[in-house]
PDB file of C-alpha atoms in Angstrom:
ATOM      1  CA  MET A   1      -3.021 -17.100  14.490  1.00 68.00           C
ATOM      2  CA  TYR A   2      -0.328 -14.229  14.656  1.00 73.00           C
ATOM      3  CA  LYS A   3      -1.655 -11.899  11.598  1.00 76.00           C
ATOM      4  CA  THR A   4      -4.578 -10.028  13.181  1.00 81.00           C
ATOM      5  CA  LYS A   5      -2.653  -6.666  14.326  1.00 76.00           C
ATOM      6  CA  PRO A   6      -4.193  -5.843  17.430  1.00 78.00           C
ATOM      7  CA  THR A   7      -3.107  -1.449  17.017  1.00 83.00           C
ATOM      8  CA  ILE A   8      -4.519   1.182  15.558  1.00 93.00           C
ATOM      9  CA  VAL A   9      -2.119   3.068  12.929  1.00 96.00           C
ATOM     10  CA  LEU A  10      -2.552   6.637  11.387  1.00 97.00           C
ATOM     11  CA  GLY A  11      -2.242   6.359   7.572  1.00 98.00           C
ATOM     12  CA  PHE A  12      -2.293   9.266   4.955  1.00 97.00           C
ATOM     13  CA  HIS A  13      -4.004   9.255   1.552  1.00 96.00           C
ATOM     14  CA  ALA A  14      -3.216  11.663  -1.363  1.00 95.00           C
ATOM     15  CA  CYS A  15      -6.107  12.809  -3.190  1.00 94.00           C
ATOM     16  CA  THR A  16      -7.828  15.758  -4.496  1.00 93.00           C
ATOM     17  CA  GLU A  17      -9.634  18.289  -2.666  1.00 94.00           C
ATOM     18  CA  SER A  18     -12.835  17.226  -3.698  1.00 92.00           C
ATOM     19  CA  THR A  19     -12.158  13.346  -3.090  1.00 92.00           C
ATOM     20  CA  ALA A  20     -11.030  14.745   0.376  1.00 93.00           C
ATOM     21  CA  ARG A  21     -14.251  16.573   1.402  1.00 92.00           C
ATOM     22  CA  LYS A  22     -16.062  13.183   0.254  1.00 91.00           C
ATOM     23  CA  LEU A  23     -14.067  11.190   2.300  1.00 93.00           C
ATOM     24  CA  ILE A  24     -14.424  13.299   5.572  1.00 93.00           C
ATOM     25  CA  SER A  25     -17.955  13.995   5.220  1.00 91.00           C
ATOM     26  CA  ASP A  26     -18.506   9.953   4.567  1.00 83.00           C
ATOM     27  CA  SER A  27     -20.240  10.659   1.432  1.00 75.00           C
ATOM     28  CA  GLY A  28     -17.624   9.330  -1.228  1.00 70.00           C
ATOM     29  CA  GLY A  29     -17.007   5.742   0.622  1.00 68.00           C
ATOM     30  CA  PHE A  30     -14.398   3.303  -0.022  1.00 75.00           C
ATOM     31  CA  THR A  31     -12.917   3.581  -3.487  1.00 86.00           C
ATOM     32  CA  PRO A  32     -10.212   0.675  -3.763  1.00 93.00           C
ATOM     33  CA  SER A  33      -7.455   1.285  -6.677  1.00 95.00           C
ATOM     34  CA  GLY A  34      -7.629  -1.314  -9.133  1.00 96.00           C
ATOM     35  CA  ASN A  35      -4.632  -0.380 -11.565  1.00 96.00           C
ATOM     36  CA  SER A  36      -2.672  -3.413 -12.832  1.00 97.00           C
ATOM     37  CA  TYR A  37       0.639  -1.697 -11.398  1.00 96.00           C
ATOM     38  CA  ASP A  38      -0.660  -1.379  -7.597  1.00 97.00           C
ATOM     39  CA  TRP A  39       2.409  -2.186  -5.546  1.00 97.00           C
ATOM     40  CA  LEU A  40       0.325  -4.217  -2.977  1.00 98.00           C
ATOM     41  CA  GLY A  41      -2.550  -5.249  -5.125  1.00 98.00           C
ATOM     42  CA  HIS A  42      -5.898  -3.645  -5.263  1.00 98.00           C
ATOM     43  CA  GLY A  43      -7.243  -1.802  -2.342  1.00 97.00           C
ATOM     44  CA  MET A  44      -7.394   1.813  -0.664  1.00 97.00           C
ATOM     45  CA  TYR A  45      -3.676   2.964  -0.198  1.00 97.00           C
ATOM     46  CA  PHE A  46      -2.228   5.035   2.885  1.00 98.00           C
ATOM     47  CA  TRP A  47       0.940   6.036   3.721  1.00 97.00           C
ATOM     48  CA  GLU A  48       1.760   4.748   7.290  1.00 97.00           C
ATOM     49  CA  ASN A  49       2.265   7.415   9.883  1.00 95.00           C
ATOM     50  CA  SER A  50       3.650   9.603   6.940  1.00 95.00           C
ATOM     51  CA  TRP A  51       1.663  12.921   6.180  1.00 95.00           C
ATOM     52  CA  TYR A  52       5.187  14.149   4.661  1.00 95.00           C
ATOM     53  CA  ARG A  53       5.510  11.164   2.224  1.00 95.00           C
ATOM     54  CA  ALA A  54       1.689  11.433   1.335  1.00 96.00           C
ATOM     55  CA  VAL A  55       2.424  15.369   0.155  1.00 95.00           C
ATOM     56  CA  GLN A  56       5.261  14.458  -1.824  1.00 93.00           C
ATOM     57  CA  PHE A  57       3.361  11.847  -3.283  1.00 93.00           C
ATOM     58  CA  ALA A  58       0.591  14.433  -4.531  1.00 93.00           C
ATOM     59  CA  HIS A  59       3.345  16.838  -5.591  1.00 91.00           C
ATOM     60  CA  ASP A  60       5.042  14.051  -7.688  1.00 88.00           C
ATOM     61  CA  ARG A  61       2.025  12.936  -9.269  1.00 88.00           C
ATOM     62  CA  ALA A  62       0.681  16.673 -10.068  1.00 88.00           C
ATOM     63  CA  ILE A  63      -2.302  15.988  -8.549  1.00 90.00           C
ATOM     64  CA  THR A  64      -4.658  18.887  -9.276  1.00 90.00           C
ATOM     65  CA  SER A  65      -5.923  20.605  -6.188  1.00 93.00           C
ATOM     66  CA  PRO A  66      -4.256  18.436  -4.218  1.00 94.00           C
ATOM     67  CA  ALA A  67      -5.243  17.436  -0.589  1.00 95.00           C
ATOM     68  CA  VAL A  68      -3.923  14.696   1.923  1.00 96.00           C
ATOM     69  CA  VAL A  69      -6.600  12.878   4.310  1.00 96.00           C
ATOM     70  CA  GLY A  70      -5.679  10.921   7.620  1.00 97.00           C
ATOM     71  CA  ALA A  71      -7.328   7.696   8.481  1.00 97.00           C
ATOM     72  CA  VAL A  72      -7.526   5.626  11.768  1.00 97.00           C
ATOM     73  CA  LEU A  73      -6.789   2.332  10.426  1.00 97.00           C
ATOM     74  CA  HIS A  74      -7.234  -1.098  12.406  1.00 96.00           C
ATOM     75  CA  LEU A  75      -5.307  -3.473  10.195  1.00 96.00           C
ATOM     76  CA  GLY A  76      -7.358  -6.821  11.087  1.00 95.00           C
ATOM     77  CA  TYR A  77      -6.385  -9.700   9.619  1.00 95.00           C
ATOM     78  CA  CYS A  78      -3.024  -8.413   7.660  1.00 96.00           C
ATOM     79  CA  LEU A  79      -0.897  -9.598   5.080  1.00 97.00           C
ATOM     80  CA  ASP A  80       2.389  -7.971   6.429  1.00 96.00           C
ATOM     81  CA  PHE A  81       5.401  -8.345   4.173  1.00 96.00           C
ATOM     82  CA  THR A  82       7.829  -7.705   7.167  1.00 94.00           C
ATOM     83  CA  ASP A  83       6.644 -11.125   8.079  1.00 94.00           C
ATOM     84  CA  SER A  84       8.747 -13.700   6.892  1.00 94.00           C
ATOM     85  CA  GLU A  85       5.582 -15.967   6.903  1.00 94.00           C
ATOM     86  CA  SER A  86       3.810 -13.493   4.832  1.00 95.00           C
ATOM     87  CA  LEU A  87       6.412 -13.478   2.562  1.00 96.00           C
ATOM     88  CA  SER A  88       6.825 -17.214   1.925  1.00 96.00           C
ATOM     89  CA  TYR A  89       3.087 -16.950   0.743  1.00 96.00           C
ATOM     90  CA  LEU A  90       4.100 -14.511  -1.604  1.00 95.00           C
ATOM     91  CA  SER A  91       6.518 -16.839  -2.892  1.00 96.00           C
ATOM     92  CA  SER A  92       4.250 -19.655  -2.936  1.00 96.00           C
ATOM     93  CA  SER A  93       1.532 -17.296  -5.099  1.00 97.00           C
ATOM     94  CA  TYR A  94       4.462 -16.539  -7.591  1.00 98.00           C
ATOM     95  CA  SER A  95       4.882 -20.140  -8.302  1.00 97.00           C
ATOM     96  CA  ALA A  96       1.443 -20.933  -8.790  1.00 97.00           C
ATOM     97  CA  LEU A  97       0.631 -17.891 -11.044  1.00 98.00           C
ATOM     98  CA  LYS A  98       3.507 -18.682 -13.102  1.00 98.00           C
ATOM     99  CA  ASP A  99       2.627 -22.278 -13.652  1.00 97.00           C
ATOM    100  CA  THR A 100      -1.047 -21.058 -14.272  1.00 97.00           C
ATOM    101  CA  LEU A 101      -0.144 -18.519 -16.788  1.00 97.00           C
ATOM    102  CA  GLU A 102       2.264 -21.089 -18.470  1.00 97.00           C
ATOM    103  CA  ILE A 103      -0.842 -23.746 -19.231  1.00 96.00           C
ATOM    104  CA  PHE A 104      -2.458 -20.600 -21.029  1.00 96.00           C
ATOM    105  CA  GLY A 105       0.671 -19.917 -22.660  1.00 97.00           C
ATOM    106  CA  LYS A 106       0.351 -16.284 -21.383  1.00 97.00           C
ATOM    107  CA  PRO A 107       3.558 -14.540 -20.068  1.00 97.00           C
ATOM    108  CA  LEU A 108       4.061 -13.172 -16.334  1.00 97.00           C
ATOM    109  CA  PRO A 109       3.634  -9.414 -15.875  1.00 97.00           C
ATOM    110  CA  ILE A 110       6.693  -7.853 -15.095  1.00 96.00           C
ATOM    111  CA  ASN A 111       7.769  -4.882 -12.869  1.00 95.00           C
ATOM    112  CA  LYS A 112       9.130  -1.661 -14.379  1.00 92.00           C
ATOM    113  CA  PRO A 113      10.610   1.903 -13.773  1.00 88.00           C
ATOM    114  CA  GLY A 114       8.213   4.355 -14.567  1.00 76.00           C
ATOM    115  CA  SER A 115       8.844   6.517 -17.897  1.00 71.00           C
ATOM    116  CA  GLY A 116      10.822   9.064 -18.119  1.00 59.00           C
ATOM    117  CA  LEU A 117      12.317   8.767 -14.639  1.00 55.00           C
ATOM    118  CA  SER A 118      15.831   8.841 -13.907  1.00 52.00           C
ATOM    119  CA  SER A 119      15.342   6.242 -11.037  1.00 61.00           C
ATOM    120  CA  ASP A 120      15.668   2.531 -11.018  1.00 72.00           C
ATOM    121  CA  ASP A 121      12.701   2.281  -8.737  1.00 82.00           C
ATOM    122  CA  LEU A 122      10.019  -0.205  -9.647  1.00 87.00           C
ATOM    123  CA  LEU A 123       7.317   2.203 -10.093  1.00 89.00           C
ATOM    124  CA  LEU A 124       4.920   0.082 -12.052  1.00 93.00           C
ATOM    125  CA  ARG A 125       4.579  -3.041 -10.147  1.00 96.00           C
ATOM    126  CA  ASP A 126       2.559  -5.201 -12.503  1.00 97.00           C
ATOM    127  CA  LEU A 127       4.184  -8.840 -11.439  1.00 98.00           C
ATOM    128  CA  ASP A 128       3.920  -8.018  -7.756  1.00 98.00           C
ATOM    129  CA  CYS A 129       0.155  -6.919  -7.970  1.00 98.00           C
ATOM    130  CA  ALA A 130      -0.739 -10.024 -10.128  1.00 98.00           C
ATOM    131  CA  VAL A 131       1.067 -12.199  -7.411  1.00 98.00           C
ATOM    132  CA  ILE A 132      -0.680 -10.529  -4.845  1.00 98.00           C
ATOM    133  CA  ASN A 133      -4.131 -10.773  -6.281  1.00 98.00           C
ATOM    134  CA  PHE A 134      -3.740 -14.317  -7.327  1.00 98.00           C
ATOM    135  CA  LEU A 135      -2.785 -15.106  -3.424  1.00 98.00           C
ATOM    136  CA  HIS A 136      -6.121 -13.236  -2.602  1.00 98.00           C
ATOM    137  CA  SER A 137      -8.157 -15.076  -5.548  1.00 97.00           C
ATOM    138  CA  GLN A 138      -6.531 -18.171  -4.456  1.00 96.00           C
ATOM    139  CA  ARG A 139      -7.681 -17.988  -0.797  1.00 96.00           C
ATOM    140  CA  GLU A 140     -11.111 -17.187  -1.874  1.00 96.00           C
ATOM    141  CA  ARG A 141     -11.377 -20.158  -4.176  1.00 96.00           C
ATOM    142  CA  GLU A 142     -10.190 -22.235  -1.123  1.00 96.00           C
ATOM    143  CA  ASN A 143     -12.815 -20.772   1.323  1.00 97.00           C
ATOM    144  CA  ARG A 144      -9.504 -19.605   3.329  1.00 96.00           C
ATOM    145  CA  LYS A 145      -9.838 -16.152   6.049  1.00 95.00           C
ATOM    146  CA  ARG A 146      -9.466 -12.886   3.543  1.00 96.00           C
ATOM    147  CA  PHE A 147      -6.738 -10.727   4.532  1.00 97.00           C
ATOM    148  CA  ASP A 148      -8.203  -7.618   5.482  1.00 97.00           C
ATOM    149  CA  SER A 149      -5.144  -5.489   5.011  1.00 97.00           C
ATOM    150  CA  VAL A 150      -1.620  -5.716   3.243  1.00 98.00           C
ATOM    151  CA  ARG A 151       1.326  -3.972   4.276  1.00 97.00           C
ATOM    152  CA  GLY A 152       4.893  -3.606   2.826  1.00 97.00           C
ATOM    153  CA  VAL A 153       7.952  -1.599   3.375  1.00 96.00           C
ATOM    154  CA  PHE A 154       9.860   0.191   0.373  1.00 94.00           C
ATOM    155  CA  TRP A 155      13.087   1.501  -0.243  1.00 90.00           C
ATOM    156  CA  GLU A 156      12.408   4.037  -2.742  1.00 88.00           C
ATOM    157  CA  GLY A 157      14.183   7.104  -4.527  1.00 86.00           C
ATOM    158  CA  ASN A 158      17.967   7.962  -4.229  1.00 88.00           C
ATOM    159  CA  ASP A 159      20.858   7.309  -1.642  1.00 90.00           C
ATOM    160  CA  ILE A 160      20.437   9.922   0.873  1.00 93.00           C
ATOM    161  CA  TYR A 161      24.105  10.207   1.062  1.00 95.00           C
ATOM    162  CA  PRO A 162      26.850   8.273  -0.893  1.00 93.00           C
ATOM    163  CA  GLY A 163      26.931   4.192   0.231  1.00 91.00           C
ATOM    164  CA  ALA A 164      23.792   4.740   2.560  1.00 93.00           C
ATOM    165  CA  GLY A 165      21.293   2.098   3.047  1.00 90.00           C
ATOM    166  CA  PHE A 166      18.676   4.600   3.256  1.00 92.00           C
ATOM    167  CA  LYS A 167      16.754   6.046   0.410  1.00 91.00           C
ATOM    168  CA  GLU A 168      14.943   9.340   0.351  1.00 90.00           C
ATOM    169  CA  LYS A 169      11.528   7.982  -0.017  1.00 89.00           C
ATOM    170  CA  ASN A 170      11.668   4.991   2.301  1.00 92.00           C
ATOM    171  CA  HIS A 171       8.244   4.307   3.644  1.00 94.00           C
ATOM    172  CA  ILE A 172       5.406   1.848   4.944  1.00 97.00           C
ATOM    173  CA  GLN A 173       2.521   1.607   2.484  1.00 97.00           C
ATOM    174  CA  ILE A 174      -0.994  -0.046   3.827  1.00 98.00           C
ATOM    175  CA  CYS A 175      -3.883  -1.246   1.234  1.00 98.00           C
ATOM    176  CA  ILE A 176      -6.715  -1.729   2.498  1.00 97.00           C
ATOM    177  CA  ARG A 177      -9.014  -4.362   1.256  1.00 97.00           C
ATOM    178  CA  ASN A 178     -11.910  -4.446   3.798  1.00 96.00           C
ATOM    179  CA  PRO A 179     -13.288  -1.062   4.172  1.00 94.00           C
ATOM    180  CA  ASN A 180     -14.539  -1.812   7.636  1.00 94.00           C
ATOM    181  CA  CYS A 181     -10.507  -1.459   8.562  1.00 95.00           C
ATOM    182  CA  ILE A 182     -10.999   2.569   8.354  1.00 95.00           C
ATOM    183  CA  LYS A 183     -12.582   3.815  11.591  1.00 94.00           C
ATOM    184  CA  GLY A 184     -12.588   7.065  10.150  1.00 94.00           C
ATOM    185  CA  PHE A 185     -10.985   9.845   8.258  1.00 95.00           C
ATOM    186  CA  PHE A 186      -9.779  13.191   9.350  1.00 95.00           C
ATOM    187  CA  HIS A 187      -8.040  16.540   8.275  1.00 94.00           C
ATOM    188  CA  PRO A 188      -4.397  16.434   9.442  1.00 94.00           C
ATOM    189  CA  ARG A 189      -3.790  19.464  11.817  1.00 90.00           C
ATOM    190  CA  GLU A 190      -0.897  21.817  11.622  1.00 86.00           C
ATOM    191  CA  VAL A 191       1.430  21.754  14.531  1.00 86.00           C
ATOM    192  CA  ASP A 192       1.150  24.504  17.290  1.00 91.00           C
ATOM    193  CA  THR A 193       4.731  25.571  17.788  1.00 92.00           C
ATOM    194  CA  ALA A 194       3.929  26.821  20.855  1.00 93.00           C
ATOM    195  CA  TYR A 195       4.322  23.299  22.245  1.00 93.00           C
ATOM    196  CA  ASP A 196       6.394  19.922  22.135  1.00 91.00           C
ATOM    197  CA  VAL A 197       4.885  17.719  19.476  1.00 84.00           C
ATOM    198  CA  VAL A 198       4.104  14.248  21.088  1.00 83.00           C
TER     199      VAL A 198
END
């Protein structure tokens, strides 16, 4: 009953310049990510209210001709991992996936750090992706309401100072599954330094 998010949020998506032009002109449309390691399952990814983190991501990925587009998002019926009930769905989905794979003699996927990185961050999240996608497919099989979006908080990167509880790349990520949640794309503006930022 309380899964529908009533607010509009801004999201930022790192991509190539040509993709940014297509999104903003509405000629490219919605292209969901379908990687096995996607952190929040399959869908289109946005950094919630963080243009800066999207720019960092484009730089870290060495995207050729990088760009960041803004999007106005309505999360709709949201699988929100800042909510304990959504986390309980995830726990149940893990158990069901594990049992299903055991029946077929297949191993569970695993989360692992990215290759060649000094960080312990789990950047390749095959297990999380499989569990979340399994949750969505279970709901579809049971004719239950589909989630429009998935939202998660991630603590990523190095400690920002010794003993800190904060990491240098903490962020909230949004995965849009229903393209109708995207109300529009835009070019982020530069700050007009003659005025206060509001």
